[in-house]
Amino acid sequence: MLKVGVLGAGHLGKIHLRLLNQSEKYELVGFFDPFEDNATKVAQEFGYKKFDSITELINAVDVVDIVTPTLQHFECAQQAIEAGKHIFIEKPIATTVEEAETIIALAKKHNVKGQVGHVERFNPAFMAVKDKISNPMFIETHRLAEFNPRGTDVPVVLDLMIHDIDAILSVVKSKVKSINASSVAVISDSPDITNARIEFENGCVANVTSSRISMKNMRKSRFFQKDAYISVDYLDKVCEVVRMKDAPETPGDFDMILQNAEGVKKQIYFDNPDVHLNNAILDELESFADAINQDATPVVTLEDGTEALRVAYQIIECIEK
């Protein structure tokens, strides 16, 4: 079992503490939170050990789980890595791309592993179809959330859209060619609704929409590729795979057959995989333990987190122009 400590005991930090405490792959040593009232309350309510400083916690563990506000990510990561500790760091990896690239360089220098908390990679609906997504040429995503004052200090691109950016980059094996985006600030000082069109060098186009002032929550993605349509509902954890193949010479009574203008007939059929429900946050944390113990590449690398952040800032720069 790897000794782990958590930096940050806010809303998400408390979830990480609870799950790490349950995990059979980690030994939860304790946590540090700079807000003394909150730290004392968490320690008393749940019985976790409260450390008095970041340095004290880092020295006591093998793995540092960074669940602080994004502004503190770089400082915490730097201190942990330079002490030779592996880091799990919540998304976005850092405040700037330059900080993220420095984290990568430090991790290589000190020979430690890092994973970024892009949790939708572990969503059971996405995991069920990821292997079926091959060379998608058009992607459409909608991530809509009801208004919540928590998180409005950053643009919706960094708050919500970055989840979909990371998922898209994980299945499109091509470099970004160009980005167009538009945005509106409705309630906050920063954009609340953003739509971005991302074009890749291989011809794939991703149309990505995020809003944090929706009347209902929605987290859906659709992937279109040759002879297949794949949909993922991250919220309800369901997926659908619709495929096409050459129609049989004598179709059955219930076969769905399409015929194009040239007379070519295709049969539509459903190829829906089983979705195995899980706790995505626990799975991402435990996958990192496996990567450390097996000296393997983490599922969401520091480089992955950096590329998602880079594209997010390209979208923000496009909006500002």
Coordinates of C-alpha atoms in Angstrom, one line a residue:
M1 CA 0.0 0.0 0.0
L2 CA 1.3 3.4 -1.0
K3 CA 1.3 6.1 1.7
V4 CA -0.8 9.0 0.4
G5 CA -1.6 12.5 1.7
V6 CA -4.1 15.0 0.4
L7 CA -3.5 18.7 -0.1
G8 CA -6.8 20.6 0.1
A9 CA -9.9 19.5 2.1
G10 CA -12.6 21.4 0.2
H11 CA -15.6 19.9 -1.5
L12 CA -13.6 17.6 -3.8
G13 CA -10.8 17.1 -1.3
K14 CA -13.2 15.6 1.2
I15 CA -14.3 13.1 -1.5
H16 CA -10.7 12.1 -2.2
L17 CA -10.0 11.7 1.5
R18 CA -13.0 9.4 1.9
L19 CA -12.2 7.3 -1.1
L20 CA -8.5 7.0 -0.3
N21 CA -9.4 6.0 3.2
Q22 CA -11.5 3.1 1.7
S23 CA -9.0 2.1 -0.9
E24 CA -7.0 -1.1 -0.5
K25 CA -4.2 0.3 -2.6
Y26 CA -3.4 3.3 -0.4
E27 CA -2.7 4.0 3.2
L28 CA -4.2 7.5 3.9
V29 CA -1.7 9.3 6.2
G30 CA -3.5 12.6 6.5
F31 CA -4.2 16.0 4.9
F32 CA -3.2 19.6 4.9
D33 CA -5.6 22.5 4.4
P34 CA -4.4 26.1 4.9
F35 CA -7.8 27.2 6.3
E36 CA -7.5 26.3 9.9
D37 CA -11.2 26.3 10.8
N38 CA -12.0 24.0 7.9
A39 CA -9.0 21.7 8.6
T40 CA -10.0 21.3 12.3
K41 CA -13.6 20.6 11.3
V42 CA -12.6 17.9 8.8
A43 CA -10.2 16.3 11.3
Q44 CA -12.7 16.2 14.1
E45 CA -15.6 15.1 11.9
F46 CA -13.9 12.3 10.0
G47 CA -10.8 11.4 12.1
Y48 CA -8.2 12.1 9.4
K49 CA -4.8 13.3 10.7
K50 CA -4.3 17.0 10.1
F51 CA -0.8 18.2 9.2
D52 CA 0.4 21.6 10.2
S53 CA 2.3 22.3 6.9
I54 CA 2.6 21.1 3.3
T55 CA 6.3 20.2 4.0
E56 CA 5.3 18.0 6.9
L57 CA 2.7 16.1 4.9
I58 CA 4.9 15.7 1.9
N59 CA 7.7 14.2 4.0
A60 CA 5.3 11.6 5.5
V61 CA 4.0 10.1 2.2
D62 CA 4.9 8.4 -1.1
V63 CA 2.1 10.0 -3.1
V64 CA 0.8 13.6 -2.9
D65 CA -2.9 14.1 -4.0
I66 CA -3.2 17.8 -5.0
V67 CA -6.9 18.9 -4.7
T68 CA -6.2 22.6 -4.0
P69 CA -7.6 25.5 -6.0
T70 CA -5.9 25.6 -9.4
L71 CA -3.8 28.7 -8.5
Q72 CA -1.9 26.6 -5.9
H73 CA -1.3 23.5 -8.2
F74 CA 2.1 24.5 -9.5
E75 CA 3.6 25.4 -6.1
C76 CA 2.3 22.2 -4.5
A77 CA 3.4 20.0 -7.4
Q78 CA 6.9 21.6 -7.5
Q79 CA 7.4 21.1 -3.8
A80 CA 6.2 17.4 -3.9
I81 CA 8.2 16.5 -7.0
E82 CA 11.4 18.0 -5.7
A83 CA 10.9 15.9 -2.5
G84 CA 10.8 12.8 -4.8
K85 CA 7.1 12.2 -4.4
H86 CA 4.6 11.0 -7.0
I87 CA 1.7 13.4 -7.7
F88 CA -1.9 13.1 -8.5
I89 CA -3.1 16.5 -9.5
E90 CA -6.7 17.6 -10.1
K91 CA -7.6 19.2 -13.5
P92 CA -6.7 21.7 -14.8
I93 CA -3.1 20.6 -14.2
A94 CA -1.9 24.2 -13.6
T95 CA -2.8 27.9 -14.1
T96 CA -0.7 28.3 -17.3
V97 CA 0.7 26.0 -20.0
E98 CA 4.2 27.2 -18.9
E99 CA 3.6 26.0 -15.4
A100 CA 2.4 22.7 -16.7
E101 CA 5.4 22.2 -18.9
T102 CA 7.7 22.9 -15.9
I103 CA 5.8 20.3 -13.9
I104 CA 6.5 17.8 -16.7
A105 CA 10.2 18.7 -16.8
L106 CA 10.5 18.4 -13.0
A107 CA 8.8 15.0 -12.9
K108 CA 11.3 13.7 -15.5
K109 CA 14.2 15.2 -13.6
H110 CA 13.3 13.6 -10.3
N111 CA 12.0 10.4 -11.9
V112 CA 8.5 10.5 -10.4
K113 CA 5.1 9.8 -11.9
G114 CA 2.2 12.1 -12.3
Q115 CA -1.4 11.8 -13.2
V116 CA -4.0 14.5 -13.9
G117 CA -7.6 14.2 -12.6
H118 CA -9.5 14.2 -15.9
V119 CA -12.2 11.9 -14.4
E120 CA -14.4 11.5 -17.4
R121 CA -11.8 9.1 -18.9
F122 CA -12.9 6.8 -16.1
N123 CA -16.7 7.3 -16.7
P124 CA -18.1 3.8 -17.3
A125 CA -20.0 4.9 -20.4
F126 CA -16.9 6.3 -22.0
M127 CA -14.8 3.3 -21.0
A128 CA -17.3 1.0 -22.5
V129 CA -17.0 2.5 -26.0
K130 CA -13.5 4.0 -26.1
D131 CA -12.1 1.0 -27.9
K132 CA -14.9 1.3 -30.5
I133 CA -14.0 4.9 -31.3
S134 CA -11.5 4.8 -34.2
N135 CA -10.7 7.7 -36.5
P136 CA -13.8 9.8 -35.7
M137 CA -14.3 12.6 -38.3
F138 CA -17.0 14.6 -36.5
I139 CA -17.6 15.0 -32.8
E140 CA -20.3 17.0 -31.0
T141 CA -20.3 17.5 -27.3
H142 CA -22.7 19.3 -24.9
R143 CA -21.7 19.9 -21.3
L144 CA -24.4 22.0 -19.6
A145 CA -24.7 22.7 -15.9
E146 CA -27.1 24.5 -13.7
F147 CA -25.7 27.7 -12.2
N148 CA -23.4 27.2 -9.2
P149 CA -21.4 30.1 -7.8
R150 CA -18.5 27.6 -7.0
G151 CA -16.1 27.7 -10.0
T152 CA -17.3 31.0 -11.5
D153 CA -13.9 32.6 -10.8
V154 CA -12.6 30.9 -14.0
P155 CA -13.9 30.8 -17.6
V156 CA -16.3 27.9 -18.4
V157 CA -13.7 26.6 -20.7
L158 CA -11.4 25.8 -17.8
D159 CA -14.2 24.8 -15.5
L160 CA -16.3 22.5 -17.7
M161 CA -15.2 22.3 -21.3
I162 CA -11.7 21.0 -20.5
H163 CA -13.3 17.6 -19.6
D164 CA -14.5 17.2 -23.2
I165 CA -11.3 18.6 -24.6
D166 CA -9.3 15.9 -22.8
A167 CA -11.7 13.1 -23.9
I168 CA -11.6 14.3 -27.5
L169 CA -7.8 14.6 -27.6
S170 CA -7.6 11.0 -26.2
V171 CA -9.4 9.6 -29.2
V172 CA -8.4 11.9 -32.1
K173 CA -4.8 11.0 -33.0
S174 CA -4.0 14.2 -34.8
K175 CA -2.7 17.7 -34.1
V176 CA -5.1 20.6 -33.8
K177 CA -5.1 22.7 -37.0
S178 CA -7.3 25.6 -36.2
I179 CA -9.9 26.8 -33.6
N180 CA -12.9 29.1 -33.9
A181 CA -14.9 30.0 -30.8
S182 CA -17.5 32.4 -29.4
S183 CA -18.6 33.0 -25.9
V184 CA -21.0 35.0 -23.7
A185 CA -20.7 36.2 -20.1
V186 CA -24.2 36.3 -18.7
I187 CA -23.9 36.1 -14.9
S188 CA -20.1 36.0 -14.2
D189 CA -17.3 38.4 -15.2
S190 CA -15.8 35.5 -17.2
P191 CA -17.6 33.6 -20.1
D192 CA -20.6 31.4 -18.9
I193 CA -21.4 29.9 -22.3
T194 CA -18.8 28.9 -24.9
N195 CA -18.9 27.1 -28.3
A196 CA -15.7 26.0 -30.0
R197 CA -15.0 24.4 -33.3
I198 CA -11.8 22.5 -33.3
E199 CA -10.3 21.4 -36.6
F200 CA -7.6 18.7 -36.7
E201 CA -5.0 18.1 -39.3
N202 CA -6.5 14.8 -40.3
G203 CA -9.8 16.5 -41.2
C204 CA -11.7 15.7 -38.0
V205 CA -13.9 18.5 -36.6
A206 CA -15.1 18.7 -33.0
N207 CA -18.0 21.1 -32.1
V208 CA -17.8 21.6 -28.4
T209 CA -20.4 23.5 -26.3
S210 CA -20.3 24.2 -22.5
S211 CA -22.6 26.3 -20.3
R212 CA -22.9 26.8 -16.6
I213 CA -26.2 28.6 -16.7
S214 CA -28.4 25.9 -18.2
M215 CA -31.9 25.0 -16.9
K216 CA -30.8 21.3 -16.7
N217 CA -27.6 19.3 -16.5
M218 CA -26.4 17.5 -19.6
R219 CA -23.1 15.8 -20.4
K220 CA -23.3 14.2 -23.8
S221 CA -20.8 13.4 -26.6
R222 CA -21.5 12.0 -30.1
F223 CA -18.7 10.5 -32.3
F224 CA -19.3 10.0 -36.0
Q225 CA -16.9 7.8 -38.0
K226 CA -17.1 5.7 -41.2
D227 CA -19.9 3.2 -40.8
A228 CA -20.6 4.0 -37.1
Y229 CA -22.2 6.5 -34.8
I230 CA -21.3 6.4 -31.1
S231 CA -23.0 8.4 -28.3
V232 CA -21.9 8.7 -24.7
D233 CA -24.0 10.1 -21.9
Y234 CA -21.6 10.8 -19.1
L235 CA -24.3 11.9 -16.7
D236 CA -26.7 9.0 -17.0
K237 CA -23.8 6.6 -17.7
V238 CA -25.3 5.1 -20.9
C239 CA -23.9 4.7 -24.4
E240 CA -25.0 3.6 -27.8
V241 CA -23.2 2.3 -30.8
V242 CA -25.0 2.3 -34.2
R243 CA -23.1 0.5 -37.0
M244 CA -23.7 0.0 -40.7
K245 CA -22.6 -3.0 -42.8
D246 CA -23.4 -4.3 -46.2
A247 CA -27.0 -5.5 -46.3
P248 CA -27.6 -9.3 -46.8
E249 CA -29.1 -10.4 -50.1
T250 CA -32.3 -11.5 -48.4
P251 CA -32.9 -9.2 -45.4
G252 CA -34.9 -10.5 -42.4
D253 CA -38.3 -9.0 -41.6
F254 CA -36.9 -6.9 -38.8
D255 CA -33.6 -5.8 -40.4
M256 CA -33.2 -2.1 -40.8
I257 CA -32.0 -1.4 -44.4
L258 CA -30.9 1.9 -46.0
Q259 CA -30.4 2.4 -49.7
N260 CA -28.5 5.4 -51.1
A261 CA -28.9 7.1 -54.5
E262 CA -26.5 4.8 -56.1
G263 CA -28.5 1.8 -55.0
V264 CA -26.0 0.6 -52.4
K265 CA -27.8 -1.1 -49.5
K266 CA -26.6 -1.0 -45.9
Q267 CA -27.9 -2.7 -42.8
I268 CA -28.1 -0.7 -39.6
Y269 CA -27.5 -2.6 -36.4
F270 CA -26.8 -1.9 -32.7
D271 CA -23.6 -2.9 -31.1
N272 CA -24.1 -1.7 -27.5
P273 CA -21.5 -2.8 -25.0
D274 CA -22.2 -3.5 -21.4
V275 CA -21.6 -0.5 -19.1
H276 CA -20.0 -1.6 -15.8
L277 CA -20.9 1.0 -13.2
N278 CA -18.0 2.2 -11.0
N279 CA -16.8 5.0 -8.9
A280 CA -14.8 7.0 -11.4
I281 CA -12.8 9.0 -8.9
L282 CA -11.8 5.9 -6.9
D283 CA -10.8 4.2 -10.2
E284 CA -8.6 7.1 -11.4
L285 CA -6.8 7.2 -8.0
E286 CA -6.3 3.4 -7.9
S287 CA -5.2 3.3 -11.5
F288 CA -2.4 5.7 -10.5
A289 CA -1.4 3.4 -7.7
D290 CA -1.2 0.6 -10.3
A291 CA 1.0 2.8 -12.6
I292 CA 3.4 3.4 -9.7
N293 CA 3.6 -0.2 -8.5
Q294 CA 3.9 -1.6 -12.0
D295 CA 6.2 1.2 -13.3
A296 CA 3.6 1.8 -16.1
T297 CA 2.4 4.9 -17.9
P298 CA -0.5 6.6 -16.0
V299 CA -3.9 6.6 -17.9
V300 CA -4.0 10.5 -17.9
T301 CA -0.4 11.7 -18.1
L302 CA 1.0 15.1 -17.2
E303 CA 1.5 15.6 -20.9
D304 CA -2.2 14.8 -21.5
G305 CA -3.3 17.3 -18.9
T306 CA -0.9 19.9 -20.5
E307 CA -2.3 19.4 -24.0
A308 CA -5.9 19.8 -22.7
L309 CA -4.9 23.0 -21.0
R310 CA -3.1 24.2 -24.1
V311 CA -6.2 23.8 -26.3
A312 CA -8.4 25.3 -23.6
Y313 CA -6.2 28.5 -23.7
Q314 CA -6.2 28.5 -27.5
I315 CA -10.0 28.6 -27.3
I316 CA -9.9 31.4 -24.6
E317 CA -7.5 33.4 -26.8
C318 CA -9.8 33.0 -29.8
I319 CA -12.7 34.4 -27.8
E320 CA -10.6 37.3 -26.5
K321 CA -9.6 38.3 -30.1

